[in-house]
Coordinates of C-alpha atoms and ligand atoms in Angstrom, one line a residue:
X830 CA 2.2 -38.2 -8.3
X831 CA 1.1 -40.2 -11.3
X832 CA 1.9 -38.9 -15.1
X833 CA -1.5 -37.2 -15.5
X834 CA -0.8 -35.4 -12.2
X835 CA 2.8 -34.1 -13.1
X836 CA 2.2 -33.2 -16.7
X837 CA -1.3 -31.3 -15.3
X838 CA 1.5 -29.6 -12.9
X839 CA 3.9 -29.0 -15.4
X840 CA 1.3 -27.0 -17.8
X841 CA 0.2 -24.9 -15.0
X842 CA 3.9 -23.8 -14.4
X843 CA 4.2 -23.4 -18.1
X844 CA 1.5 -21.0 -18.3
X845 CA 2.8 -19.2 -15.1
X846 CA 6.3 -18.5 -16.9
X847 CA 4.3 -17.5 -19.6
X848 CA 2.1 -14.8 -18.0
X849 CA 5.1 -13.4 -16.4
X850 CA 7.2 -13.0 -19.5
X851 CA 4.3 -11.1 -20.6
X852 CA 4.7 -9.3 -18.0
X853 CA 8.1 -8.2 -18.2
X854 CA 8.1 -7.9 -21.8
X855 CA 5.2 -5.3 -21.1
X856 CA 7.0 -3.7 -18.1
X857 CA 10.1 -2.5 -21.1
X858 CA 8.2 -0.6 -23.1
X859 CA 6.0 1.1 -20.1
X860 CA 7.0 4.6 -20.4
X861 CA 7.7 7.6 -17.8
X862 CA 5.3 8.5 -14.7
X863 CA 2.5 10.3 -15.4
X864 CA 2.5 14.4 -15.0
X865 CA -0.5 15.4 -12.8
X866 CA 0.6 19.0 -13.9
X867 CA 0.3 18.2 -17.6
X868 CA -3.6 17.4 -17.0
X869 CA -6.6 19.5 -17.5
X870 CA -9.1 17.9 -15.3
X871 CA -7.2 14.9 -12.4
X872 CA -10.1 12.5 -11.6
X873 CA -10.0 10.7 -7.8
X874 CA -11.6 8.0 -7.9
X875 CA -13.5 7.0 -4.4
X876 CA -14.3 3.5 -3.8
X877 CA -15.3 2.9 -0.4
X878 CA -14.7 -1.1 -0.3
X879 CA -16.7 -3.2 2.2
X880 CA -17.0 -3.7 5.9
X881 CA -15.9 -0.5 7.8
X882 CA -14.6 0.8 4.4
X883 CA -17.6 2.9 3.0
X884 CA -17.9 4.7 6.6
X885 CA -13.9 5.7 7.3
X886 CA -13.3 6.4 3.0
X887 CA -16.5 8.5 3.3
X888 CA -15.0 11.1 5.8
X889 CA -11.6 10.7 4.4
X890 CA -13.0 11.8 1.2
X891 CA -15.3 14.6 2.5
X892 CA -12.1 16.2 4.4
X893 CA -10.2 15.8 0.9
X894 CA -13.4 17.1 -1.2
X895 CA -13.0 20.3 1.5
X896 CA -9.3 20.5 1.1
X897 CA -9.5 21.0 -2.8
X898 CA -12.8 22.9 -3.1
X899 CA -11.3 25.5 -5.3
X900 CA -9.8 23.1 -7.5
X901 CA -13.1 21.5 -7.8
X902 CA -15.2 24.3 -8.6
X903 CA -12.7 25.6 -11.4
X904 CA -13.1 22.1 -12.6
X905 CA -9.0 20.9 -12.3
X906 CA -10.2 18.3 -10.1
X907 CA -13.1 16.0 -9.9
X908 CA -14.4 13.6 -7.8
X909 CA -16.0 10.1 -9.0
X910 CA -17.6 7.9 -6.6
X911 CA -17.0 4.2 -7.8
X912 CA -19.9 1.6 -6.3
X913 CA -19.8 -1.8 -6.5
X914 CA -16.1 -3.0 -5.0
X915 CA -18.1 -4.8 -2.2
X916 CA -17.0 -8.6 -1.3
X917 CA -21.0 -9.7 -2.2
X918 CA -20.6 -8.2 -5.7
X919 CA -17.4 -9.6 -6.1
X920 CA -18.7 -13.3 -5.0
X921 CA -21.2 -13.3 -6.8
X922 CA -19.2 -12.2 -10.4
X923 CA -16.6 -14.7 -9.3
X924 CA -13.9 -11.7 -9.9
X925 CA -11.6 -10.1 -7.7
X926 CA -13.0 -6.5 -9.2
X927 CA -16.1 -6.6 -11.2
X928 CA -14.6 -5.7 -15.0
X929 CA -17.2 -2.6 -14.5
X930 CA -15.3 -1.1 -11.5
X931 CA -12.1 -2.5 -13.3
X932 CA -13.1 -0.2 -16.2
X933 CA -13.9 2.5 -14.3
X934 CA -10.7 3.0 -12.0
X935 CA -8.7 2.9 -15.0
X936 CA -10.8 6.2 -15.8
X937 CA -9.8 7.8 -13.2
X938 CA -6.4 8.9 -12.7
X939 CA -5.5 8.4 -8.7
X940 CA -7.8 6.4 -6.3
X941 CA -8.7 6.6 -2.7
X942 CA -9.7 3.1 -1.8
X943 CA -11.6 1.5 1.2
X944 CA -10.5 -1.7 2.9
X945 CA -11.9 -4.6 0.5
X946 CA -12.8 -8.1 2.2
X947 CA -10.4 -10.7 1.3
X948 CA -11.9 -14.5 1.4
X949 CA -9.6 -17.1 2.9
X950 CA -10.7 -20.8 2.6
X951 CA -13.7 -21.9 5.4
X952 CA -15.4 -18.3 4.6
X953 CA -19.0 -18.3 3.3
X954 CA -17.5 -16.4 0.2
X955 CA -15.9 -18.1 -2.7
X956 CA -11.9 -18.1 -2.4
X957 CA -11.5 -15.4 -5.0
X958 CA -8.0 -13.6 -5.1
X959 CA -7.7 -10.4 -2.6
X960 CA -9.4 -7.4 -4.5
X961 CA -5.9 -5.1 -3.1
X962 CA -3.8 -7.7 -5.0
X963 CA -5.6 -7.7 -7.9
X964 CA -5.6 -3.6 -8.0
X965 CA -2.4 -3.2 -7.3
X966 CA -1.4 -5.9 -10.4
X967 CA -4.6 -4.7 -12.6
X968 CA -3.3 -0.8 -12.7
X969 CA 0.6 -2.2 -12.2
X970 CA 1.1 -0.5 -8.7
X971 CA 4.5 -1.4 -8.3
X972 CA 5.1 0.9 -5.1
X973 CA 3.4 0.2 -2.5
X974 CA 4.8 3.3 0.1
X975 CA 4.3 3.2 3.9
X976 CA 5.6 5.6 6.1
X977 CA 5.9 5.0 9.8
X978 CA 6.5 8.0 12.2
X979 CA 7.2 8.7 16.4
X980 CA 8.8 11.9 16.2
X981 CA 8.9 11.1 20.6
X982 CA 11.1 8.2 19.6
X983 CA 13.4 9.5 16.8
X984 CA 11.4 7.1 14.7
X985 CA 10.8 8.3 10.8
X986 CA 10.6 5.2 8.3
X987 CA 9.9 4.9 5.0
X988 CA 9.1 1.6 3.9
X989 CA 8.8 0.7 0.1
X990 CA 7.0 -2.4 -0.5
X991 CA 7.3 -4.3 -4.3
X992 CA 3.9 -4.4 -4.7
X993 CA 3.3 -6.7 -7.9
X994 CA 5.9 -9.5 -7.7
X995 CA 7.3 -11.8 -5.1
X996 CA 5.2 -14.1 -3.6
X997 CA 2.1 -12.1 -4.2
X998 CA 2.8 -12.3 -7.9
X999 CA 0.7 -15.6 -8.4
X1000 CA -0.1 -16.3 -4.9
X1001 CA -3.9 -17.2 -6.3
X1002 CA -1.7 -20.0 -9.1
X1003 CA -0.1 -22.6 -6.8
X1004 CA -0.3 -26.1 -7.9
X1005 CA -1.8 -28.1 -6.1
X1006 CA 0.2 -31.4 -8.0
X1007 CA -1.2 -34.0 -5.7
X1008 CA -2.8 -34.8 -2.7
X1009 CA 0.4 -34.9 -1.0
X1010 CA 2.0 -32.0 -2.8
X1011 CA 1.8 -28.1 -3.3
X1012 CA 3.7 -26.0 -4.6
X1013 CA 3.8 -22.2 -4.8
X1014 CA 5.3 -19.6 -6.9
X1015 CA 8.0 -16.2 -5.9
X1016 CA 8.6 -14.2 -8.8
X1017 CA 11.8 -11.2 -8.8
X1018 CA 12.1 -10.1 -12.5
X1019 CA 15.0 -7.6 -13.1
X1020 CA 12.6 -4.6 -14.4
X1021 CA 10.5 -5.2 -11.6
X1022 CA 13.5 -5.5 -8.7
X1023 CA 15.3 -1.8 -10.5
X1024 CA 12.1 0.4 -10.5
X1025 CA 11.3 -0.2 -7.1
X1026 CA 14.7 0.0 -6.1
X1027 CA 15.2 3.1 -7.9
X1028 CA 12.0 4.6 -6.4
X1029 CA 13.5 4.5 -3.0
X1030 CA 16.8 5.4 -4.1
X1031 CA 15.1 8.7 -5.6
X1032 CA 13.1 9.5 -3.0
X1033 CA 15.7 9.0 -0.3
X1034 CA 18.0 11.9 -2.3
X1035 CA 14.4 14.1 -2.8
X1036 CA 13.7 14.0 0.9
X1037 CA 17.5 14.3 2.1
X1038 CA 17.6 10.7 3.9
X1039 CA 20.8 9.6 3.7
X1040 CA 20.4 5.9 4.3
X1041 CA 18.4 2.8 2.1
X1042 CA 18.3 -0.8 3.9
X1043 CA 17.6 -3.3 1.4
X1044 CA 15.5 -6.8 3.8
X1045 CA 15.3 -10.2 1.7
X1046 CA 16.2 -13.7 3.2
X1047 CA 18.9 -13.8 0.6
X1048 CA 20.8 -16.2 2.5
X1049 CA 18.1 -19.1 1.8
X1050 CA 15.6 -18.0 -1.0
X1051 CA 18.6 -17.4 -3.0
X1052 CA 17.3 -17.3 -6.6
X1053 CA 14.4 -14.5 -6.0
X1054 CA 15.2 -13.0 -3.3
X1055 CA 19.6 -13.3 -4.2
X1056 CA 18.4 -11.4 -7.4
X1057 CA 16.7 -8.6 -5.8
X1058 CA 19.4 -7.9 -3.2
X1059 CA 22.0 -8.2 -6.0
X1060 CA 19.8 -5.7 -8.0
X1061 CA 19.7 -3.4 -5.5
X1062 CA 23.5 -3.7 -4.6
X1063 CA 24.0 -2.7 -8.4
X1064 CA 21.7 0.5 -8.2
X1065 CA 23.1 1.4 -4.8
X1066 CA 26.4 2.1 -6.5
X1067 CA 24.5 4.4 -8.6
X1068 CA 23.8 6.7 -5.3
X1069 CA 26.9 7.2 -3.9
X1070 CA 25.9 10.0 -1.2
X1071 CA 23.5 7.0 0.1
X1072 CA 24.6 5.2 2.7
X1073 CA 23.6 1.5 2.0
X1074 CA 23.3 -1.5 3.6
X1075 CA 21.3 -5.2 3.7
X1076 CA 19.6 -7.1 6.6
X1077 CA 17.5 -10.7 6.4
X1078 CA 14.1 -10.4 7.3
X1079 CA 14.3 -12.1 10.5
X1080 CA 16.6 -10.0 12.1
X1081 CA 15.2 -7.0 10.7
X1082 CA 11.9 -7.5 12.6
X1083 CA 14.4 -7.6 16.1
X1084 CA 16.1 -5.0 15.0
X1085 CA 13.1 -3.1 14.9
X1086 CA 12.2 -3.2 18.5
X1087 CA 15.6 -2.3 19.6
X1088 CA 15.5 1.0 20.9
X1089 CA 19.1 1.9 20.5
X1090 CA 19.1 0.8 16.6
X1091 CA 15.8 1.5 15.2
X1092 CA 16.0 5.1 14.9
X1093 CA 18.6 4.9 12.5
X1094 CA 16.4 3.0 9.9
X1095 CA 15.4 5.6 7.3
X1096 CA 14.4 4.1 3.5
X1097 CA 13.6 0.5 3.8
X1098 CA 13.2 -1.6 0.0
X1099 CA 11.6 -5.3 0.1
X1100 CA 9.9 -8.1 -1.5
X1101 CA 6.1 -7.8 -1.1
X1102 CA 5.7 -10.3 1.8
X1103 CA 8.2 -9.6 3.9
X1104 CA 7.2 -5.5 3.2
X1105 CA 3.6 -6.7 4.2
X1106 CA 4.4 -8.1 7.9
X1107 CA 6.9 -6.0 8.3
X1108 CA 4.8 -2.7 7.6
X1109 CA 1.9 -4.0 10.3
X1110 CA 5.2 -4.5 13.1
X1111 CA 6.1 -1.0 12.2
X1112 CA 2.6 0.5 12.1
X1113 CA 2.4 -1.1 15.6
X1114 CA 4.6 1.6 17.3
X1115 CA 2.7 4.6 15.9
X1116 CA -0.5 3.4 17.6
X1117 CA -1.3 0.5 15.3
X1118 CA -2.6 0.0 11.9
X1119 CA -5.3 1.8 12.5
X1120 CA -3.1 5.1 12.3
X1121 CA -1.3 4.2 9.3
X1122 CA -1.9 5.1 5.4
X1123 CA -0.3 3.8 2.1
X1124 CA 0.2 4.5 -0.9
X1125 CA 0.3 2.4 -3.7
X1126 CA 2.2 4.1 -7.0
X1127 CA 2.5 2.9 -10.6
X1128 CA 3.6 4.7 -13.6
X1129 CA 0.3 5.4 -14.9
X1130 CA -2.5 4.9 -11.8
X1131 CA -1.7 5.7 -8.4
X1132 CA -4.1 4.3 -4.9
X1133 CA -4.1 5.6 -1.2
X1134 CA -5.7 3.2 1.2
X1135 CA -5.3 1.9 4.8
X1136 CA -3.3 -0.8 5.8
X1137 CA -5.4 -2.7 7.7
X1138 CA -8.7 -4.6 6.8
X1139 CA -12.1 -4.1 6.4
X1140 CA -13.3 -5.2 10.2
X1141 CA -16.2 -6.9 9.4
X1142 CA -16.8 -7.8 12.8
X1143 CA -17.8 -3.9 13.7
X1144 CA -20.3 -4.1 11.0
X1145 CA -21.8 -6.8 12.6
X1146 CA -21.6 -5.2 15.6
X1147 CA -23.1 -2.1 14.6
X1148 CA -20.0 0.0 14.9
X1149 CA -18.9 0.9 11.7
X1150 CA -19.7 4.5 12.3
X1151 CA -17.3 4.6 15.2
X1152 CA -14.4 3.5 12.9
X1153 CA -11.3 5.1 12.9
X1154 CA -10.7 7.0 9.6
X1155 CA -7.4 8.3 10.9
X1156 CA -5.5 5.5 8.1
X1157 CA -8.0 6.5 5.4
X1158 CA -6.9 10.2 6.1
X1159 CA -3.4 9.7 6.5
X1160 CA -4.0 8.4 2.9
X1161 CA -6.0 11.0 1.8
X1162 CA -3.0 13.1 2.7
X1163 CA -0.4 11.2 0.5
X1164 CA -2.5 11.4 -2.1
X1165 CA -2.4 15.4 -2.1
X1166 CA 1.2 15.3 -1.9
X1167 CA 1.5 12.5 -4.6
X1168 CA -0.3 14.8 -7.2
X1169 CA 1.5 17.9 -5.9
X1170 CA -1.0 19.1 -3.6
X1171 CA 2.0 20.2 -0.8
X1172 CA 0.2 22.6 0.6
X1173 CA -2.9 20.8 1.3
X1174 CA -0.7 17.6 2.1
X1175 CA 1.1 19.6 4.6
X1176 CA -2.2 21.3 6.1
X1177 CA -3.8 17.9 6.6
X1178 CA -0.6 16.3 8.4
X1179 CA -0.5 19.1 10.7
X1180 CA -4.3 18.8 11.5
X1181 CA -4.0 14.7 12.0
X1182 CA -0.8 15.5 14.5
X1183 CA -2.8 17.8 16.8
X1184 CA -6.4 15.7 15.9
X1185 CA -4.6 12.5 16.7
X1186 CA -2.1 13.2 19.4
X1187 CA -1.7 16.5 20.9
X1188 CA -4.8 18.1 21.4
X1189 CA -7.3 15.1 21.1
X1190 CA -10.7 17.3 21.6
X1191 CA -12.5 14.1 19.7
X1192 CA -11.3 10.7 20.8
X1193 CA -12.3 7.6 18.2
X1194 CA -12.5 4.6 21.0
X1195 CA -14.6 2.1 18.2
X1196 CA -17.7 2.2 19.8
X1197 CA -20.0 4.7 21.2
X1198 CA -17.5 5.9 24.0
X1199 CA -15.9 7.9 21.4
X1200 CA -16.3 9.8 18.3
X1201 CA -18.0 8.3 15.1
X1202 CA -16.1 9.4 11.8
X1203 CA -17.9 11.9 10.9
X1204 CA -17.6 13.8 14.2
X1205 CA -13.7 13.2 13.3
X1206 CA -13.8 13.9 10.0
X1207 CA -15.7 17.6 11.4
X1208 CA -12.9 18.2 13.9
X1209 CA -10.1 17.2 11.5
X1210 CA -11.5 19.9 9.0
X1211 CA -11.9 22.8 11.8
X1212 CA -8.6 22.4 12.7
X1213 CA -7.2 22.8 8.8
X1214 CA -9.2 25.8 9.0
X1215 CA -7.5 27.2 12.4
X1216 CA -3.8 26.2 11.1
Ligands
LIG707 C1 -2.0 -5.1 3.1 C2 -3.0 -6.2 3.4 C3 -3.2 -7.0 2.1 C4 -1.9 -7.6 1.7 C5 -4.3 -8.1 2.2 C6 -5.6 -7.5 2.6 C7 -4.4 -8.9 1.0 O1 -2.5 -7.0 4.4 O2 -2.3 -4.2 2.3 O3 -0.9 -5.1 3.7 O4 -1.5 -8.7 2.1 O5 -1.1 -7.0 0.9
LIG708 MG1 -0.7 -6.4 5.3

């Protein structure tokens, strides 16, 4: 590395610890989460994505459109369909969202999102940053909520992913000092390390779990990832009817498969990347990611979306109308119980559970051997109405 090279390398990181100060200095004077009950008219935003994403969010949003009917035509609710979040509109603005979809999310107040396309280097698509990323650090998403259940298997996790920082937090802003060298970024601020901690914390005593496992690799990334854990030692204290304890990533993805110890998992907290491959692992035993929502929770914005991707290859295909939307409407159901919808949350779990595994009078196979979505979506919504 020549002069030139390292003080090119050494600006970049400046203006790296620059944005993030920014960023924690904005994160102190954020104020409380928003009250949905406060609000004369809630806006969901519905933004299909790309690839399968417009099919699967369409009949998630249909079934949600049916589940708040009343609420829409005595105007508390409305819908607003958001175009335009599509990976050729993205390439060809060179942004990760459009600044017009940008602007018109942040008019709505909670979002049910399609899978978006994200570009990896060799595609014919310009390497622009993820379009989840840059949502979920746009409207500061900060939780990013994955349950996992198999009631057969005593199985009931709740996983709570730091959605903003970590190595997500400039994963798009490595340095690239040399032709020999690169170098990426992990960012754990303290503001960013208590909310999230505190989230799961709360939520574990609102839901009666007893028990919150913090996973980091601690042990070796011990600046970031020793900082979160000692954060979330700190806050544990705070919870004494918790039951707390800490595992390293690696042996937390064993200690998921064995049998004898993974039923006693309950509230898991974790850096973004190891929440992301840990999530799909634990999706895996509910039937996959297919059958898995999330929800993605800030102070002011909140998103519900699958976990999986956009599966362009069923596009191409011709398939996309033999998606599954069982993820989109897992997330359509967190989002009614996020803005305090339990009823209709509770109506729409019940319907999935018999829809999806006990009486399975549609089956979605992915191609036309099964179901399309819309069939689904039909079934899912006569069997709300028989509950
Ligand atoms: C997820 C996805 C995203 C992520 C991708 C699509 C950028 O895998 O939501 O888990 O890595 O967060
Ligand atoms: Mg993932």
């Amino acid at each position: 590395m020549d002069e030139k090279q390292k003080a090119h390398a050494l600006a970049r990181f400046e203006a790296v610890l620059d944005a993030q100060a920014a960023r924690v200095a904005a994160m102190r004077t954020q104020g409380d989460f928003i009250r949905y009950e406060d609000l004369d008219t809630l806006v969901i935003g519905v933004c299909g994505g790309d690839g399968i994403g417009p099919a699967i969010t369409r009949a998630a949003a249909r079934v949600l459109a049916f589940l708040l009917d009343g609420e829409v035509k005595a105007g508390r609710v409305r819908f607003e369909d958001i175009e335009g979040l599509t990976i050729e509109n993205r390439a060809a603005c060179g942004k990760a969202i459009p600044a017009d979809v940008l602007a018109r999310l942040k008019a709505c107040h909670v979002i049910l999102k399609g899978p978006t396309t994200t570009p990896r280097a060799g595609d014919p698509w310009p390497n622009i940053e993820s379009a989840n990323v840059a949502m979920r650090k746009e409207l500061d998403l900060f939780a990013n909520v994955r349950p996992v259940k198999v009631p057969s298997q005593g199985i009931d996790w709740m996983f709570f992913r730091e959605n903003t920082e970590g190595a997500y937090a400039v994963g798009s802003q490595g340095v690239e000092a040399d032709d020999d060298l690169a170098v990426d970024f992990t960012v754990t601020t303290t503001g960013g390390t208590e909310r999230i901690v505190r989230l799961a914390f709360e939520t574990a005593r609102r839901t009666g779990r007893t028990r919150v496992t913090a996973v980091t690799k601690a042990n070796v990334i011990k600046t970031t990832d020793g900082k979160f854990l000692r954060i979330a030692k700190a806050i544990a204290a705070e919870y004494p009817e918790i039951a707390f304890d800490d595992w390293y990533i690696d042996i937390m993805t064993a200690k998921l498969v064995d049998e004898k110890r993974r039923r006693d998992f309950q509230v898991l907290v974790l850096p973004n990347l190891y929440g992301d491959i840990l999530t799909d692992e634990a999706a895996e035993f509910q039937g996959g990611v297919g059958t898995a929502g999330s929800a993605n929770i800030g102070k002011r914005y909140a998103m519900f979306e699958a976990i999986h991707g956009s599966a362009p290859r069923m596009v191409a295909e011709g398939r996309d109308k033999y998606a599954d939307p069982c993820s989109m409407l897992r997330a359509a159901a967190m989002l009614l119980s996020h803005i305090g919808r339990a009823d209709a949350a509770g109506k729409l779990e019940r319907a999935l559970d018999l829809c999806m595994y006990e009486e399975k009078a549609h089956v979605i196979t992915g191609r036309d051997t099964g179901a399309t979505c819309e069939q689904f979506a039909a079934y899912v919504m006569e069997t709300v109405q028989r509950l």
